[in-house]
GROMACS .gro file of C-alpha atoms in nm:
model
  203
    1MET     CA    1  -1.099   0.435   0.991
    2ALA     CA    2  -1.231   0.583   0.668
    3VAL     CA    3  -1.037   0.808   0.434
    4SER     CA    4  -1.301   1.068   0.367
    5ALA     CA    5  -1.095   1.264   0.116
    6LEU     CA    6  -1.055   0.956  -0.098
    7THR     CA    7  -1.387   0.779  -0.062
    8SER     CA    8  -1.653   1.048  -0.086
    9PRO     CA    9  -1.934   1.004  -0.341
   10ASN     CA   10  -1.779   1.272  -0.564
   11ASN     CA   11  -1.447   1.094  -0.569
   12THR     CA   12  -1.620   0.765  -0.633
   13LYS     CA   13  -1.789   0.916  -0.939
   14GLN     CA   14  -1.456   1.058  -1.053
   15ALA     CA   15  -1.294   0.719  -1.011
   16GLU     CA   16  -1.566   0.550  -1.212
   17ASP     CA   17  -1.529   0.803  -1.493
   18ASP     CA   18  -1.150   0.768  -1.505
   19LYS     CA   19  -1.088   0.488  -1.752
   20SER     CA   20  -0.722   0.553  -1.825
   21ILE     CA   21  -0.516   0.594  -1.512
   22THR     CA   22  -0.158   0.683  -1.581
   23PHE     CA   23   0.135   0.731  -1.348
   24ASP     CA   24   0.432   0.943  -1.412
   25ASP     CA   25   0.712   0.703  -1.415
   26GLN     CA   26   0.933   0.401  -1.404
   27ASN     CA   27   0.979   0.373  -1.027
   28LEU     CA   28   0.629   0.355  -0.887
   29LEU     CA   29   0.713   0.075  -0.645
   30GLN     CA   30   0.989   0.290  -0.499
   31LYS     CA   31   0.739   0.572  -0.456
   32HIS     CA   32   0.505   0.327  -0.287
   33VAL     CA   33   0.758   0.252  -0.012
   34ALA     CA   34   0.941   0.588   0.002
   35PHE     CA   35   0.699   0.722   0.262
   36PHE     CA   36   0.855   0.485   0.514
   37ASP     CA   37   1.203   0.619   0.443
   38ARG     CA   38   1.151   0.884   0.705
   39ASN     CA   39   1.491   1.051   0.674
   40HIS     CA   40   1.507   1.013   0.293
   41ASP     CA   41   1.844   0.839   0.284
   42GLY     CA   42   1.734   0.552   0.061
   43ILE     CA   43   1.733   0.301   0.350
   44ILE     CA   44   1.432   0.195   0.555
   45TYR     CA   45   1.506   0.061   0.903
   46PRO     CA   46   1.248  -0.111   1.124
   47TRP     CA   47   1.203   0.197   1.343
   48GLU     CA   48   1.123   0.401   1.032
   49THR     CA   49   0.868   0.144   0.922
   50PHE     CA   50   0.718   0.159   1.272
   51ASP     CA   51   0.709   0.539   1.264
   52GLY     CA   52   0.546   0.535   0.921
   53PHE     CA   53   0.267   0.304   1.032
   54ARG     CA   54   0.207   0.511   1.344
   55ALA     CA   55   0.191   0.823   1.125
   56ILE     CA   56  -0.096   0.681   0.917
   57GLY     CA   57  -0.297   0.582   1.224
   58CYS     CA   58  -0.197   0.226   1.310
   59GLY     CA   59  -0.174   0.126   1.675
   60MET     CA   60   0.142   0.034   1.861
   61PHE     CA   61   0.090  -0.341   1.830
   62LEU     CA   62   0.010  -0.342   1.458
   63SER     CA   63   0.296  -0.100   1.382
   64THR     CA   64   0.540  -0.320   1.575
   65ILE     CA   65   0.431  -0.639   1.401
   66ALA     CA   66   0.435  -0.470   1.060
   67SER     CA   67   0.785  -0.328   1.108
   68ILE     CA   68   0.924  -0.667   1.209
   69PHE     CA   69   0.741  -0.860   0.938
   70ILE     CA   70   0.826  -0.618   0.656
   71ASN     CA   71   1.189  -0.550   0.738
   72VAL     CA   72   1.280  -0.907   0.820
   73GLY     CA   73   1.106  -1.024   0.503
   74LEU     CA   74   1.254  -0.768   0.263
   75SER     CA   75   1.595  -0.677   0.399
   76GLY     CA   76   1.791  -0.966   0.251
   77LYS     CA   77   1.605  -0.953  -0.080
   78THR     CA   78   1.681  -0.585  -0.134
   79ARG     CA   79   2.050  -0.614  -0.040
   80PRO     CA   80   2.187  -0.870  -0.288
   81GLY     CA   81   2.551  -0.961  -0.238
   82LYS     CA   82   2.576  -0.787   0.098
   83TYR     CA   83   2.637  -0.934   0.440
   84PHE     CA   84   2.348  -0.996   0.678
   85SER     CA   85   2.264  -0.693   0.890
   86PRO     CA   86   2.095  -0.735   1.231
   87LEU     CA   87   1.933  -0.395   1.174
   88PHE     CA   88   1.735  -0.539   0.881
   89PRO     CA   89   1.761  -0.237   0.647
   90ILE     CA   90   1.561  -0.223   0.325
   91GLU     CA   91   1.721  -0.055   0.024
   92VAL     CA   92   1.455   0.147  -0.155
   93LYS     CA   93   1.631   0.131  -0.492
   94ASN     CA   94   1.610  -0.249  -0.487
   95VAL     CA   95   1.261  -0.288  -0.343
   96HIS     CA   96   1.139  -0.447  -0.669
   97MET     CA   97   1.350  -0.750  -0.575
   98GLY     CA   98   1.115  -0.817  -0.286
   99LYS     CA   99   0.797  -0.807  -0.495
  100HIS     CA  100   0.540  -1.065  -0.387
  101GLY     CA  101   0.473  -1.358  -0.615
  102SER     CA  102   0.107  -1.353  -0.509
  103ASP     CA  103   0.045  -0.989  -0.588
  104SER     CA  104  -0.187  -0.863  -0.860
  105GLY     CA  105   0.088  -0.801  -1.116
  106ILE     CA  106   0.032  -0.425  -1.108
  107TYR     CA  107   0.404  -0.378  -1.061
  108ASP     CA  108   0.623  -0.559  -1.310
  109SER     CA  109   0.955  -0.724  -1.219
  110GLU     CA  110   1.129  -0.385  -1.229
  111GLY     CA  111   0.870  -0.208  -1.015
  112ARG     CA  112   0.698  -0.031  -1.304
  113PHE     CA  113   0.323   0.020  -1.313
  114VAL     CA  114   0.115  -0.202  -1.544
  115PRO     CA  115  -0.214  -0.018  -1.621
  116GLU     CA  116  -0.388  -0.325  -1.765
  117LYS     CA  117  -0.335  -0.520  -1.444
  118PHE     CA  118  -0.475  -0.234  -1.238
  119GLU     CA  119  -0.789  -0.230  -1.450
  120GLU     CA  120  -0.827  -0.607  -1.408
  121ILE     CA  121  -0.885  -0.562  -1.035
  122PHE     CA  122  -1.219  -0.403  -1.114
  123THR     CA  123  -1.320  -0.571  -1.439
  124LYS     CA  124  -1.270  -0.912  -1.280
  125HIS     CA  125  -1.359  -0.862  -0.916
  126ALA     CA  126  -1.572  -0.547  -0.860
  127ARG     CA  127  -1.909  -0.719  -0.899
  128THR     CA  128  -2.121  -0.529  -0.646
  129HIS     CA  129  -2.007  -0.170  -0.703
  130HIS     CA  130  -1.824  -0.051  -1.012
  131GLY     CA  131  -1.494   0.101  -0.901
  132ALA     CA  132  -1.486  -0.046  -0.551
  133LEU     CA  133  -1.425  -0.378  -0.378
  134THR     CA  134  -1.617  -0.534  -0.092
  135SER     CA  135  -1.436  -0.746   0.167
  136ASP     CA  136  -1.554  -1.066  -0.004
  137GLU     CA  137  -1.446  -0.941  -0.346
  138LEU     CA  138  -1.106  -0.852  -0.209
  139MET     CA  139  -1.067  -1.204  -0.071
  140THR     CA  140  -1.174  -1.350  -0.405
  141MET     CA  141  -0.908  -1.143  -0.581
  142LEU     CA  142  -0.638  -1.250  -0.336
  143ARG     CA  143  -0.727  -1.616  -0.377
  144ALA     CA  144  -0.724  -1.580  -0.756
  145ASN     CA  145  -0.372  -1.435  -0.743
  146ARG     CA  146  -0.252  -1.679  -0.483
  147GLU     CA  147   0.086  -1.849  -0.493
  148SER     CA  148   0.110  -2.098  -0.210
  149ASN     CA  149   0.460  -1.997  -0.104
  150ASP     CA  150   0.391  -1.623  -0.094
  151PHE     CA  151   0.029  -1.569   0.006
  152LYS     CA  152   0.057  -1.441   0.362
  153GLY     CA  153   0.257  -1.128   0.283
  154CYS     CA  154   0.030  -1.012   0.004
  155PHE     CA  155  -0.280  -1.099   0.209
  156ALA     CA  156  -0.157  -0.896   0.508
  157GLU     CA  157  -0.085  -0.588   0.296
  158TRP     CA  158  -0.427  -0.586   0.129
  159LYS     CA  159  -0.614  -0.655   0.451
  160MET     CA  160  -0.430  -0.370   0.621
  161LEU     CA  161  -0.522  -0.140   0.332
  162TYR     CA  162  -0.885  -0.248   0.361
  163TYR     CA  163  -0.884  -0.202   0.739
  164LEU     CA  164  -0.743   0.150   0.717
  165CYS     CA  165  -0.926   0.279   0.411
  166LYS     CA  166  -1.265   0.117   0.366
  167ASP     CA  167  -1.557   0.358   0.372
  168MET     CA  168  -1.858   0.343   0.602
  169HIS     CA  169  -2.020   0.090   0.369
  170GLY     CA  170  -1.721  -0.143   0.377
  171LEU     CA  171  -1.601  -0.053   0.027
  172LEU     CA  172  -1.241  -0.008  -0.081
  173HIS     CA  173  -1.252   0.246  -0.362
  174ARG     CA  174  -1.058   0.261  -0.685
  175GLU     CA  175  -0.902   0.600  -0.609
  176THR     CA  176  -0.785   0.474  -0.272
  177ILE     CA  177  -0.615   0.172  -0.427
  178LYS     CA  178  -0.461   0.395  -0.694
  179ALA     CA  179  -0.321   0.621  -0.422
  180ALA     CA  180  -0.178   0.322  -0.237
  181TYR     CA  181   0.008   0.210  -0.549
  182ASP     CA  182   0.155   0.550  -0.632
  183GLY     CA  183   0.249   0.619  -0.269
  184THR     CA  184   0.033   0.928  -0.219
  185LEU     CA  185  -0.216   0.753   0.009
  186PHE     CA  186   0.025   0.734   0.301
  187HIS     CA  187   0.098   1.108   0.286
  188ARG     CA  188  -0.275   1.184   0.277
  189LEU     CA  189  -0.343   0.960   0.573
  190GLU     CA  190  -0.064   1.124   0.770
  191LYS     CA  191  -0.197   1.470   0.686
  192GLU     CA  192  -0.555   1.378   0.780
  193ARG     CA  193  -0.438   1.236   1.111
  194ARG     CA  194  -0.227   1.544   1.187
  195LEU     CA  195  -0.511   1.783   1.102
  196ALA     CA  196  -0.754   1.583   1.317
  197PHE     CA  197  -0.508   1.596   1.606
  198GLU     CA  198  -0.460   1.971   1.566
  199ALA     CA  199  -0.836   2.031   1.549
  200LYS     CA  200  -0.886   1.827   1.865
  201ASN     CA  201  -0.626   2.032   2.050
  202VAL     CA  202  -0.784   2.358   1.937
  203ILE     CA  203  -1.119   2.246   2.076
   0.00000   0.00000   0.00000
């Protein structure tokens, strides 16, 4: 599945020309996950995670596995001092507490965006195409950031992003990664899927 609105040649050129990406705030990590808070109550339950993944085009199996993996993995970390809940809720306001050790460092310990770390993705690893990663380059980046006790979670997230958003040439573009970090990618994917469904029904 390609995200045409994010990976067209024009957008690729725009991404390459944009040397100073800025985001508007302190809580970017919260914005990144807020899409999955489907009822906007500050809590993400497994069924909301499932619904969010279905909304961006993931199949039943992948959405089920993702909802279990994510909520089981993050619930306890984002609810410090609280009793275990069998519903595995994730508290959006504390999502920075579940940040992966093996990630790229683009979010700091408080969930704030670190522009220099974002740029390093491409200065260090985008060898074939400026402003985009191939599958091999993505794997090289993940291995470079690897922490042995926290590699699988980070790996799964990036591979899912690549699976959903690579273009027809197998490239994951800068603008797409930017949109994933600021949370707007998920809304765009949902909109594209809805419009495609509506167009199909009209035909």
